[in-house]
């Protein structure tokens, strides 16, 4: 099978390519990535000489390039996006361009070249926010109610993908997943930011009261879920993918990391809240379990520890990122 993976140099995309070529070494993977600040070819160093892997440096908004790659593709797995909520609040423009227009360009090429599957990787943020201390969960029938420029752009892309199925019968599937964590995550996101700040002896910023809740999903469980959707998913369907945590507030996640790294809580610093901050996300993945056999397997505590170890063992990976433009962003975001 020939796969076109977009955004394969980012966090989840690179984990997915490594997962896929290990499990299906006969398949051919083309990775189309613009290498924005979040793309890093270091992530794929171990396979760069693999004859079944090819990297193409380019933009999903470029119709000629996307069309020519898609003409040699069976399946598209679309990860490429601007993915950080705080950056979308600072400057929504690249989110609108890549997440909406880029998805449209890919859909047109997929239709023209009759791909056998277009899998769109989306987020639980399209459903908005759940109340704290409730048992409510997001499921595939939850109405869309995005609240940030990031989630609104992802919601738009989901609607476009569905419309191409309904109107043109394009063979699509969508996954809406919760917060991924694991190796190779860019250190602007909560878990790698906390770990790397601790390793640098810096304060750990907590937005607002710290009582916001995310549903944590180990990245390899997510990769396996996409694999299951490609094999068993029904065309036109949306699958929700979540992890094993039950309502752990951010402050508790940070305290767990501090404890595992033998640090005391004096490093915690409460900072200005994120505007429009979604209170709680929680996923009901039972339908994905029934239909696909999906079940998250990686326990949060154990794999949080493994993630910490990965950042300790791979200092050069993140130290080379936390320089230059990253520091400009960091100073602006945290008013340093
Ligand atoms: P990331 O920011 O780490 O990586 C995004 C990748 O896309 C980068 O390699 C970047 O260079 C590339 N890219 C950006 N714009 C591009 C363009 N115009 N053309 C080609 N490539 C471009 O993101 P991630 O965390 O790996 O997320 C991947 C996907 O999963 C995104 O669609 C995101 O919305 C979705 N998602 C992420 C999470 C999470 O917790 N990280 C959860 C739910 C859904
Ligand atoms: O839910 C899926 C989404 O998860 C994905 O669609 C996004 O691409 C991904 O970035 C992530 O979004 P979040 O906004 O939930 O992730 P982030 O790591 O930015 O923040 C997690 C929580 O931690 C959130 O409640 C905000 C809080 N936070 C974050 C940062 C960066 C802090 O308290 N301090 C921080 O410095």
mmCIF file of C-alpha atoms and ligand atoms in Angstrom:
data_model
loop_
_atom_site.group_PDB
_atom_site.id
_atom_site.type_symbol
_atom_site.label_atom_id
_atom_site.label_comp_id
_atom_site.label_asym_id
_atom_site.label_seq_id
_atom_site.Cartn_x
_atom_site.Cartn_y
_atom_site.Cartn_z
ATOM 1 C CA UNK A 1 0.000 0.000 0.000
ATOM 2 C CA UNK A 2 1.199 3.539 -0.768
ATOM 3 C CA UNK A 3 0.488 6.060 1.979
ATOM 4 C CA UNK A 4 0.700 9.827 1.791
ATOM 5 C CA UNK A 5 1.144 11.133 5.327
ATOM 6 C CA UNK A 6 0.814 14.893 5.737
ATOM 7 C CA UNK A 7 2.551 16.579 8.669
ATOM 8 C CA UNK A 8 4.697 13.501 9.241
ATOM 9 C CA UNK A 9 7.561 15.506 10.748
ATOM 10 C CA UNK A 10 5.416 16.662 13.668
ATOM 11 C CA UNK A 11 4.741 14.917 16.964
ATOM 12 C CA UNK A 12 1.957 12.462 16.125
ATOM 13 C CA UNK A 13 2.764 12.174 12.413
ATOM 14 C CA UNK A 14 6.359 11.074 13.075
ATOM 15 C CA UNK A 15 5.278 8.613 15.763
ATOM 16 C CA UNK A 16 2.736 7.271 13.255
ATOM 17 C CA UNK A 17 5.275 6.814 10.436
ATOM 18 C CA UNK A 18 7.698 5.013 12.783
ATOM 19 C CA UNK A 19 4.836 2.804 14.030
ATOM 20 C CA UNK A 20 3.611 2.060 10.503
ATOM 21 C CA UNK A 21 6.915 1.154 8.881
ATOM 22 C CA UNK A 22 7.796 -1.080 11.818
ATOM 23 C CA UNK A 23 4.492 -2.934 11.542
ATOM 24 C CA UNK A 24 4.100 -2.863 7.742
ATOM 25 C CA UNK A 25 7.648 -2.719 6.332
ATOM 26 C CA UNK A 26 6.436 -3.534 2.802
ATOM 27 C CA UNK A 27 4.285 -0.386 2.562
ATOM 28 C CA UNK A 28 5.550 2.809 0.982
ATOM 29 C CA UNK A 29 5.218 6.034 2.972
ATOM 30 C CA UNK A 30 5.577 9.528 1.528
ATOM 31 C CA UNK A 31 5.746 12.252 4.166
ATOM 32 C CA UNK A 32 4.644 15.694 2.948
ATOM 33 C CA UNK A 33 5.616 18.345 5.474
ATOM 34 C CA UNK A 34 6.247 22.077 5.278
ATOM 35 C CA UNK A 35 8.659 21.941 8.241
ATOM 36 C CA UNK A 36 7.091 24.799 10.157
ATOM 37 C CA UNK A 37 8.503 25.513 13.605
ATOM 38 C CA UNK A 38 6.793 22.256 14.724
ATOM 39 C CA UNK A 39 8.260 19.963 12.065
ATOM 40 C CA UNK A 40 11.527 18.207 12.814
ATOM 41 C CA UNK A 41 13.286 15.701 10.563
ATOM 42 C CA UNK A 42 15.380 14.524 13.523
ATOM 43 C CA UNK A 43 12.261 12.584 14.545
ATOM 44 C CA UNK A 44 12.649 10.374 11.470
ATOM 45 C CA UNK A 45 16.422 9.998 11.382
ATOM 46 C CA UNK A 46 16.207 6.254 12.031
ATOM 47 C CA UNK A 47 14.291 5.659 8.761
ATOM 48 C CA UNK A 48 15.710 8.326 6.467
ATOM 49 C CA UNK A 49 17.583 5.711 4.408
ATOM 50 C CA UNK A 50 14.679 3.256 4.308
ATOM 51 C CA UNK A 51 13.848 2.778 0.581
ATOM 52 C CA UNK A 52 10.138 2.599 1.478
ATOM 53 C CA UNK A 53 10.181 6.063 3.036
ATOM 54 C CA UNK A 54 10.366 9.373 1.204
ATOM 55 C CA UNK A 55 10.282 12.904 2.587
ATOM 56 C CA UNK A 56 8.833 15.713 0.459
ATOM 57 C CA UNK A 57 9.341 19.241 1.706
ATOM 58 C CA UNK A 58 6.213 21.171 0.762
ATOM 59 C CA UNK A 59 2.949 22.811 1.674
ATOM 60 C CA UNK A 60 -0.447 21.079 1.685
ATOM 61 C CA UNK A 61 -1.852 24.357 0.316
ATOM 62 C CA UNK A 62 0.079 23.822 -2.960
ATOM 63 C CA UNK A 63 -2.431 22.147 -5.348
ATOM 64 C CA UNK A 64 0.125 21.126 -8.025
ATOM 65 C CA UNK A 65 2.399 19.407 -5.543
ATOM 66 C CA UNK A 66 -0.456 17.758 -3.645
ATOM 67 C CA UNK A 67 -2.055 16.567 -6.878
ATOM 68 C CA UNK A 68 1.148 15.053 -8.194
ATOM 69 C CA UNK A 69 1.821 13.201 -4.915
ATOM 70 C CA UNK A 70 -1.766 12.036 -4.617
ATOM 71 C CA UNK A 71 -1.681 10.532 -8.117
ATOM 72 C CA UNK A 72 0.781 7.956 -6.711
ATOM 73 C CA UNK A 73 -1.135 7.320 -3.460
ATOM 74 C CA UNK A 74 -3.653 4.746 -2.222
ATOM 75 C CA UNK A 75 -4.377 6.216 1.208
ATOM 76 C CA UNK A 76 -3.970 9.711 2.654
ATOM 77 C CA UNK A 77 -3.529 10.160 6.388
ATOM 78 C CA UNK A 78 -3.879 13.845 7.085
ATOM 79 C CA UNK A 79 -2.107 15.110 10.219
ATOM 80 C CA UNK A 80 -0.691 18.405 8.923
ATOM 81 C CA UNK A 81 -2.045 21.350 10.873
ATOM 82 C CA UNK A 82 -1.207 24.294 13.010
ATOM 83 C CA UNK A 83 -1.891 22.610 16.341
ATOM 84 C CA UNK A 84 -1.251 24.918 19.301
ATOM 85 C CA UNK A 85 -4.230 26.734 20.851
ATOM 86 C CA UNK A 86 -2.138 29.556 22.383
ATOM 87 C CA UNK A 87 -0.529 30.342 19.030
ATOM 88 C CA UNK A 88 -3.983 30.416 17.404
ATOM 89 C CA UNK A 89 -5.002 33.074 19.920
ATOM 90 C CA UNK A 90 -1.885 35.147 19.123
ATOM 91 C CA UNK A 91 -2.298 34.803 15.332
ATOM 92 C CA UNK A 92 -5.164 32.832 13.746
ATOM 93 C CA UNK A 93 -4.077 33.398 10.108
ATOM 94 C CA UNK A 94 -1.879 30.305 9.594
ATOM 95 C CA UNK A 95 -4.577 28.168 11.247
ATOM 96 C CA UNK A 96 -7.191 29.294 8.748
ATOM 97 C CA UNK A 97 -4.797 28.800 5.840
ATOM 98 C CA UNK A 98 -3.350 25.378 6.666
ATOM 99 C CA UNK A 99 -6.169 23.751 8.584
ATOM 100 C CA UNK A 100 -9.023 24.813 6.325
ATOM 101 C CA UNK A 101 -7.580 25.663 2.904
ATOM 102 C CA UNK A 102 -4.919 22.931 3.158
ATOM 103 C CA UNK A 103 -7.563 20.312 3.919
ATOM 104 C CA UNK A 104 -9.640 21.542 0.963
ATOM 105 C CA UNK A 105 -6.638 21.211 -1.388
ATOM 106 C CA UNK A 106 -6.048 17.647 -0.187
ATOM 107 C CA UNK A 107 -9.721 16.723 -0.568
ATOM 108 C CA UNK A 108 -9.791 17.985 -4.166
ATOM 109 C CA UNK A 109 -6.682 15.975 -5.015
ATOM 110 C CA UNK A 110 -8.052 12.886 -3.246
ATOM 111 C CA UNK A 111 -11.238 13.101 -5.287
ATOM 112 C CA UNK A 112 -9.486 13.706 -8.595
ATOM 113 C CA UNK A 113 -7.062 10.824 -8.070
ATOM 114 C CA UNK A 114 -9.645 8.427 -6.597
ATOM 115 C CA UNK A 115 -7.734 7.500 -3.433
ATOM 116 C CA UNK A 116 -9.145 4.487 -1.622
ATOM 117 C CA UNK A 117 -9.235 6.317 1.728
ATOM 118 C CA UNK A 118 -8.839 9.835 3.088
ATOM 119 C CA UNK A 119 -8.327 9.662 6.840
ATOM 120 C CA UNK A 120 -8.586 13.001 8.613
ATOM 121 C CA UNK A 121 -6.988 13.383 12.042
ATOM 122 C CA UNK A 122 -9.016 15.762 14.161
ATOM 123 C CA UNK A 123 -9.499 16.726 17.772
ATOM 124 C CA UNK A 124 -11.987 16.535 20.635
ATOM 125 C CA UNK A 125 -11.683 20.355 20.905
ATOM 126 C CA UNK A 126 -14.271 20.700 18.123
ATOM 127 C CA UNK A 127 -16.911 19.729 20.712
ATOM 128 C CA UNK A 128 -16.130 22.691 22.982
ATOM 129 C CA UNK A 129 -15.953 22.278 26.751
ATOM 130 C CA UNK A 130 -17.625 20.003 29.321
ATOM 131 C CA UNK A 131 -18.471 21.171 32.847
ATOM 132 C CA UNK A 132 -16.178 20.234 35.726
ATOM 133 C CA UNK A 133 -17.351 17.559 38.160
ATOM 134 C CA UNK A 134 -19.811 16.092 35.689
ATOM 135 C CA UNK A 135 -19.997 12.622 34.170
ATOM 136 C CA UNK A 136 -20.638 14.018 30.678
ATOM 137 C CA UNK A 137 -18.450 12.655 27.882
ATOM 138 C CA UNK A 138 -17.958 13.617 24.245
ATOM 139 C CA UNK A 139 -19.233 11.058 21.745
ATOM 140 C CA UNK A 140 -19.718 11.011 17.977
ATOM 141 C CA UNK A 141 -23.154 12.635 18.353
ATOM 142 C CA UNK A 142 -21.982 15.592 20.494
ATOM 143 C CA UNK A 143 -22.768 18.823 18.625
ATOM 144 C CA UNK A 144 -19.856 20.910 17.419
ATOM 145 C CA UNK A 145 -19.125 23.992 19.571
ATOM 146 C CA UNK A 146 -15.504 25.046 18.993
ATOM 147 C CA UNK A 147 -14.282 27.978 21.105
ATOM 148 C CA UNK A 148 -10.760 28.881 19.917
ATOM 149 C CA UNK A 149 -9.455 29.839 16.468
ATOM 150 C CA UNK A 150 -7.606 26.487 16.474
ATOM 151 C CA UNK A 151 -10.646 24.367 17.264
ATOM 152 C CA UNK A 152 -12.862 26.402 14.938
ATOM 153 C CA UNK A 153 -10.410 25.780 12.088
ATOM 154 C CA UNK A 154 -10.342 22.041 12.863
ATOM 155 C CA UNK A 155 -14.145 21.968 13.049
ATOM 156 C CA UNK A 156 -14.304 23.640 9.620
ATOM 157 C CA UNK A 157 -11.959 21.031 8.211
ATOM 158 C CA UNK A 158 -14.080 18.196 9.673
ATOM 159 C CA UNK A 159 -17.195 19.650 8.028
ATOM 160 C CA UNK A 160 -15.414 19.887 4.676
ATOM 161 C CA UNK A 161 -14.222 16.281 4.925
ATOM 162 C CA UNK A 162 -17.776 15.093 5.703
ATOM 163 C CA UNK A 163 -19.209 17.204 2.903
ATOM 164 C CA UNK A 164 -16.860 15.557 0.383
ATOM 165 C CA UNK A 165 -18.203 12.187 1.499
ATOM 166 C CA UNK A 166 -21.871 13.194 1.390
ATOM 167 C CA UNK A 167 -21.663 15.162 -1.852
ATOM 168 C CA UNK A 168 -19.005 13.337 -3.861
ATOM 169 C CA UNK A 169 -18.858 9.968 -2.103
ATOM 170 C CA UNK A 170 -15.178 10.416 -1.238
ATOM 171 C CA UNK A 171 -14.184 7.438 0.966
ATOM 172 C CA UNK A 172 -13.336 9.252 4.183
ATOM 173 C CA UNK A 173 -12.965 8.473 7.867
ATOM 174 C CA UNK A 174 -12.336 10.937 10.698
ATOM 175 C CA UNK A 175 -10.848 10.459 14.158
ATOM 176 C CA UNK A 176 -11.368 13.000 16.939
ATOM 177 C CA UNK A 177 -8.911 12.271 19.692
ATOM 178 C CA UNK A 178 -7.938 13.711 23.042
ATOM 179 C CA UNK A 179 -4.620 15.158 24.278
ATOM 180 C CA UNK A 180 -1.717 13.010 23.135
ATOM 181 C CA UNK A 181 1.487 12.693 25.126
ATOM 182 C CA UNK A 182 4.733 10.797 24.573
ATOM 183 C CA UNK A 183 8.147 11.164 22.928
ATOM 184 C CA UNK A 184 8.823 13.760 20.201
ATOM 185 C CA UNK A 185 6.182 16.276 21.348
ATOM 186 C CA UNK A 186 7.137 19.891 20.768
ATOM 187 C CA UNK A 187 7.908 21.520 24.154
ATOM 188 C CA UNK A 188 5.207 24.196 23.877
ATOM 189 C CA UNK A 189 2.524 21.701 25.048
ATOM 190 C CA UNK A 190 1.830 21.169 28.750
ATOM 191 C CA UNK A 191 3.613 17.861 29.489
ATOM 192 C CA UNK A 192 6.869 18.412 27.538
ATOM 193 C CA UNK A 193 6.931 22.083 28.602
ATOM 194 C CA UNK A 194 6.698 21.044 32.254
ATOM 195 C CA UNK A 195 9.364 18.341 31.955
ATOM 196 C CA UNK A 196 11.841 20.470 30.020
ATOM 197 C CA UNK A 197 11.310 23.550 32.203
ATOM 198 C CA UNK A 198 12.078 21.429 35.273
ATOM 199 C CA UNK A 199 15.214 20.092 33.578
ATOM 200 C CA UNK A 200 16.251 23.705 32.891
ATOM 201 C CA UNK A 201 15.515 24.767 36.481
ATOM 202 C CA UNK A 202 12.730 27.085 35.259
ATOM 203 C CA UNK A 203 9.300 27.710 36.774
ATOM 204 C CA UNK A 204 6.363 25.620 35.547
ATOM 205 C CA UNK A 205 3.520 27.879 34.295
ATOM 206 C CA UNK A 206 -0.026 26.893 35.280
ATOM 207 C CA UNK A 207 -2.899 28.706 33.578
ATOM 208 C CA UNK A 208 -5.656 30.126 35.802
ATOM 209 C CA UNK A 209 -6.612 27.945 38.752
ATOM 210 C CA UNK A 210 -5.010 24.818 37.253
ATOM 211 C CA UNK A 211 -8.310 22.957 37.637
ATOM 212 C CA UNK A 212 -8.730 22.292 33.924
ATOM 213 C CA UNK A 213 -9.100 18.694 32.844
ATOM 214 C CA UNK A 214 -7.762 16.898 29.781
ATOM 215 C CA UNK A 215 -8.158 13.265 28.678
ATOM 216 C CA UNK A 216 -4.597 11.979 28.220
ATOM 217 C CA UNK A 217 -3.874 9.543 25.390
ATOM 218 C CA UNK A 218 -0.480 7.913 24.882
ATOM 219 C CA UNK A 219 0.581 8.609 21.304
ATOM 220 C CA UNK A 220 1.095 4.932 20.425
ATOM 221 C CA UNK A 221 -2.496 4.121 21.410
ATOM 222 C CA UNK A 222 -3.537 6.850 18.974
ATOM 223 C CA UNK A 223 -1.379 5.378 16.175
ATOM 224 C CA UNK A 224 -2.914 1.942 16.778
ATOM 225 C CA UNK A 225 -6.398 3.463 16.695
ATOM 226 C CA UNK A 226 -5.743 4.995 13.262
ATOM 227 C CA UNK A 227 -4.436 1.626 12.078
ATOM 228 C CA UNK A 228 -7.714 0.004 13.253
ATOM 229 C CA UNK A 229 -9.797 2.702 11.545
ATOM 230 C CA UNK A 230 -7.938 2.139 8.261
ATOM 231 C CA UNK A 231 -8.537 -1.610 8.531
ATOM 232 C CA UNK A 232 -12.033 -1.790 10.008
ATOM 233 C CA UNK A 233 -13.548 1.714 9.936
ATOM 234 C CA UNK A 234 -16.758 2.331 8.021
ATOM 235 C CA UNK A 235 -16.631 4.951 5.284
ATOM 236 C CA UNK A 236 -18.092 8.328 6.208
ATOM 237 C CA UNK A 237 -17.753 7.644 9.916
ATOM 238 C CA UNK A 238 -16.206 9.543 12.811
ATOM 239 C CA UNK A 239 -14.426 7.628 15.588
ATOM 240 C CA UNK A 240 -13.625 9.070 18.996
ATOM 241 C CA UNK A 241 -10.293 8.071 20.500
ATOM 242 C CA UNK A 242 -9.434 8.711 24.144
ATOM 243 C CA UNK A 243 -7.095 7.459 26.828
ATOM 244 C CA UNK A 244 -7.274 5.904 30.269
ATOM 245 C CA UNK A 245 -7.267 8.952 32.558
ATOM 246 C CA UNK A 246 -10.305 9.945 34.555
ATOM 247 C CA UNK A 247 -10.471 13.668 35.203
ATOM 248 C CA UNK A 248 -6.971 14.575 36.365
ATOM 249 C CA UNK A 249 -6.707 18.371 36.717
ATOM 250 C CA UNK A 250 -3.662 20.019 35.120
ATOM 251 C CA UNK A 251 -2.235 20.926 38.507
ATOM 252 C CA UNK A 252 -2.253 17.233 39.474
ATOM 253 C CA UNK A 253 -0.522 16.292 36.226
ATOM 254 C CA UNK A 254 2.178 18.862 37.029
ATOM 255 C CA UNK A 255 2.527 17.641 40.617
ATOM 256 C CA UNK A 256 2.917 14.055 39.369
ATOM 257 C CA UNK A 257 5.723 15.182 37.048
ATOM 258 C CA UNK A 258 7.437 17.164 39.814
ATOM 259 C CA UNK A 259 7.248 14.173 42.148
ATOM 260 C CA UNK A 260 8.575 11.727 39.563
ATOM 261 C CA UNK A 261 11.457 14.150 38.902
ATOM 262 C CA UNK A 262 12.174 14.579 42.656
ATOM 263 C CA UNK A 263 11.332 18.277 42.660
ATOM 264 C CA UNK A 264 9.225 20.192 45.158
ATOM 265 C CA UNK A 265 6.172 22.268 44.334
ATOM 266 C CA UNK A 266 7.938 25.618 44.700
ATOM 267 C CA UNK A 267 8.599 25.474 40.930
ATOM 268 C CA UNK A 268 4.867 25.906 40.243
ATOM 269 C CA UNK A 269 3.916 29.380 39.048
ATOM 270 C CA UNK A 270 0.285 30.365 38.477
ATOM 271 C CA UNK A 271 0.092 32.634 35.419
ATOM 272 C CA UNK A 272 -2.590 34.507 33.473
ATOM 273 C CA UNK A 273 -5.280 32.192 32.138
ATOM 274 C CA UNK A 274 -5.737 31.315 28.456
ATOM 275 C CA UNK A 275 -8.658 33.358 27.006
ATOM 276 C CA UNK A 276 -11.693 31.125 26.361
ATOM 277 C CA UNK A 277 -9.947 28.232 28.147
ATOM 278 C CA UNK A 278 -11.982 25.017 27.764
ATOM 279 C CA UNK A 279 -12.694 23.616 31.223
ATOM 280 C CA UNK A 280 -12.856 19.904 30.657
ATOM 281 C CA UNK A 281 -12.490 17.297 27.911
ATOM 282 C CA UNK A 282 -13.435 13.637 28.351
ATOM 283 C CA UNK A 283 -14.016 11.034 25.652
ATOM 284 C CA UNK A 284 -16.420 8.132 25.403
ATOM 285 C CA UNK A 285 -14.477 5.694 23.206
ATOM 286 C CA UNK A 286 -16.887 2.768 23.768
ATOM 287 C CA UNK A 287 -18.256 2.947 20.213
ATOM 288 C CA UNK A 288 -14.712 2.684 18.825
ATOM 289 C CA UNK A 289 -14.198 -0.294 21.133
ATOM 290 C CA UNK A 290 -17.384 -2.002 19.908
ATOM 291 C CA UNK A 291 -16.806 -1.335 16.219
ATOM 292 C CA UNK A 292 -13.035 -1.480 15.889
ATOM 293 C CA UNK A 293 -11.816 -3.322 18.967
ATOM 294 C CA UNK A 294 -10.042 -0.134 20.077
ATOM 295 C CA UNK A 295 -9.041 -0.020 23.716
ATOM 296 C CA UNK A 296 -6.307 2.236 25.118
ATOM 297 C CA UNK A 297 -3.589 0.133 26.714
ATOM 298 C CA UNK A 298 -0.961 2.513 28.075
ATOM 299 C CA UNK A 299 -1.505 3.591 31.685
ATOM 300 C CA UNK A 300 -1.035 7.307 32.286
ATOM 301 C CA UNK A 301 1.299 7.040 35.294
ATOM 302 C CA UNK A 302 3.585 4.428 33.755
ATOM 303 C CA UNK A 303 3.837 6.134 30.382
ATOM 304 C CA UNK A 304 4.182 9.583 31.900
ATOM 305 C CA UNK A 305 7.285 8.202 33.610
ATOM 306 C CA UNK A 306 8.563 6.749 30.316
ATOM 307 C CA UNK A 307 7.894 10.108 28.637
ATOM 308 C CA UNK A 308 9.883 11.915 31.358
ATOM 309 C CA UNK A 309 12.738 9.430 30.837
ATOM 310 C CA UNK A 310 12.641 10.073 27.090
ATOM 311 C CA UNK A 311 13.062 13.841 27.593
ATOM 312 C CA UNK A 312 15.883 13.218 30.105
ATOM 313 C CA UNK A 313 17.651 10.911 27.651
ATOM 314 C CA UNK A 314 17.092 13.147 24.623
ATOM 315 C CA UNK A 315 18.171 16.551 25.921
ATOM 316 C CA UNK A 316 19.828 17.523 22.640
ATOM 317 C CA UNK A 317 16.505 16.981 20.785
ATOM 318 C CA UNK A 318 14.590 19.542 22.821
ATOM 319 C CA UNK A 319 17.509 21.835 23.693
ATOM 320 C CA UNK A 320 18.013 22.525 19.998
ATOM 321 C CA UNK A 321 14.319 23.485 19.765
ATOM 322 C CA UNK A 322 14.167 25.724 22.840
ATOM 323 C CA UNK A 323 16.264 28.482 21.252
ATOM 324 C CA UNK A 324 15.790 31.442 18.893
ATOM 325 C CA UNK A 325 12.183 31.795 17.682
ATOM 326 C CA UNK A 326 10.916 29.453 20.406
ATOM 327 C CA UNK A 327 12.252 31.802 23.082
ATOM 328 C CA UNK A 328 10.614 34.785 21.367
ATOM 329 C CA UNK A 329 7.280 32.908 21.468
ATOM 330 C CA UNK A 330 7.869 31.823 25.081
ATOM 331 C CA UNK A 331 8.623 35.370 26.263
ATOM 332 C CA UNK A 332 5.545 36.730 24.501
ATOM 333 C CA UNK A 333 3.207 33.984 25.750
ATOM 334 C CA UNK A 334 4.390 34.073 29.370
ATOM 335 C CA UNK A 335 5.158 37.829 29.596
ATOM 336 C CA UNK A 336 8.783 37.236 30.535
HETATM 337 P P1 LIG B 1 2.448 19.233 15.427
HETATM 338 O O1 LIG B 1 2.222 20.697 15.551
HETATM 339 O O2 LIG B 1 3.444 18.566 16.297
HETATM 340 O O3 LIG B 1 2.867 18.888 13.915
HETATM 341 C C1 LIG B 1 2.231 19.447 12.802
HETATM 342 C C2 LIG B 1 3.062 19.100 11.564
HETATM 343 O O4 LIG B 1 2.379 19.627 10.414
HETATM 344 C C3 LIG B 1 4.462 19.720 11.584
HETATM 345 O O5 LIG B 1 5.418 18.765 11.162
HETATM 346 C C4 LIG B 1 4.360 20.864 10.567
HETATM 347 O O6 LIG B 1 5.580 21.168 9.934
HETATM 348 C C5 LIG B 1 3.335 20.299 9.589
HETATM 349 N N1 LIG B 1 2.631 21.356 8.848
HETATM 350 C C6 LIG B 1 2.042 22.487 9.355
HETATM 351 N N2 LIG B 1 1.528 23.219 8.362
HETATM 352 C C7 LIG B 1 1.764 22.548 7.201
HETATM 353 C C8 LIG B 1 1.463 22.779 5.833
HETATM 354 N N3 LIG B 1 0.800 23.894 5.452
HETATM 355 N N4 LIG B 1 1.843 21.873 4.912
HETATM 356 C C9 LIG B 1 2.515 20.751 5.295
HETATM 357 N N5 LIG B 1 2.840 20.484 6.561
HETATM 358 C C10 LIG B 1 2.474 21.367 7.501
HETATM 359 O O7 LIG B 1 1.014 18.577 15.566
HETATM 360 P P2 LIG B 1 0.589 17.216 16.282
HETATM 361 O O8 LIG B 1 0.443 17.451 17.720
HETATM 362 O O9 LIG B 1 1.457 16.128 15.790
HETATM 363 O O10 LIG B 1 -0.886 17.056 15.679
HETATM 364 C C11 LIG B 1 -1.095 16.354 14.465
HETATM 365 C C12 LIG B 1 -2.565 16.391 14.112
HETATM 366 O O11 LIG B 1 -3.321 15.806 15.178
HETATM 367 C C13 LIG B 1 -3.138 17.797 13.934
HETATM 368 O O12 LIG B 1 -4.050 17.762 12.870
HETATM 369 C C14 LIG B 1 -3.838 18.097 15.251
HETATM 370 O O13 LIG B 1 -4.917 18.988 15.061
HETATM 371 C C15 LIG B 1 -4.323 16.712 15.625
HETATM 372 N N6 LIG B 1 -4.479 16.477 17.063
HETATM 373 C C16 LIG B 1 -3.421 16.637 17.916
HETATM 374 C C17 LIG B 1 -3.578 16.342 19.277
HETATM 375 C C18 LIG B 1 -2.446 16.476 20.269
HETATM 376 O O14 LIG B 1 -2.676 16.258 21.459
HETATM 377 N N7 LIG B 1 -1.238 16.804 19.855
HETATM 378 C C19 LIG B 1 -4.825 15.905 19.741
HETATM 379 C C20 LIG B 1 -5.897 15.817 18.848
HETATM 380 C C21 LIG B 1 -5.695 16.060 17.499
HETATM 381 O O1 LIG B 2 -7.605 17.926 23.081
HETATM 382 C C1 LIG B 2 -6.797 17.759 21.959
HETATM 383 C C2 LIG B 2 -5.899 18.956 21.791
HETATM 384 O O2 LIG B 2 -4.906 18.856 22.803
HETATM 385 C C3 LIG B 2 -5.248 19.037 20.413
HETATM 386 O O3 LIG B 2 -6.238 19.223 19.451
HETATM 387 C C4 LIG B 2 -4.238 20.183 20.340
HETATM 388 O O4 LIG B 2 -3.558 20.151 19.106
HETATM 389 C C5 LIG B 2 -3.245 20.007 21.471
HETATM 390 O O5 LIG B 2 -2.361 21.098 21.482
HETATM 391 C C6 LIG B 2 -3.957 19.894 22.817
HETATM 392 O O6 LIG B 2 -4.600 21.144 23.167
HETATM 393 P P1 LIG B 2 -4.593 21.717 24.679
HETATM 394 O O7 LIG B 2 -4.821 23.147 24.607
HETATM 395 O O8 LIG B 2 -5.470 20.896 25.553
HETATM 396 O O9 LIG B 2 -3.063 21.355 25.072
HETATM 397 P P2 LIG B 2 -1.927 22.185 25.845
HETATM 398 O O10 LIG B 2 -0.811 21.230 26.084
HETATM 399 O O11 LIG B 2 -1.643 23.479 25.203
HETATM 400 O O12 LIG B 2 -2.646 22.472 27.236
HETATM 401 C C7 LIG B 2 -3.105 21.420 28.062
HETATM 402 C C8 LIG B 2 -3.741 22.046 29.288
HETATM 403 O O13 LIG B 2 -2.707 22.659 30.069
HETATM 404 C C9 LIG B 2 -4.728 23.151 28.982
HETATM 405 O O14 LIG B 2 -5.758 23.138 29.954
HETATM 406 C C10 LIG B 2 -3.907 24.436 29.128
HETATM 407 C C11 LIG B 2 -2.927 24.076 30.237
HETATM 408 N N1 LIG B 2 -1.606 24.745 30.174
HETATM 409 C C12 LIG B 2 -0.925 24.694 28.990
HETATM 410 C C13 LIG B 2 0.302 25.308 28.877
HETATM 411 C C14 LIG B 2 1.050 25.284 27.572
HETATM 412 C C15 LIG B 2 -1.073 25.352 31.290
HETATM 413 O O15 LIG B 2 -1.693 25.365 32.396
HETATM 414 N N2 LIG B 2 0.159 25.952 31.187
HETATM 415 C C16 LIG B 2 0.859 25.970 30.016
HETATM 416 O O16 LIG B 2 1.968 26.568 29.987
#
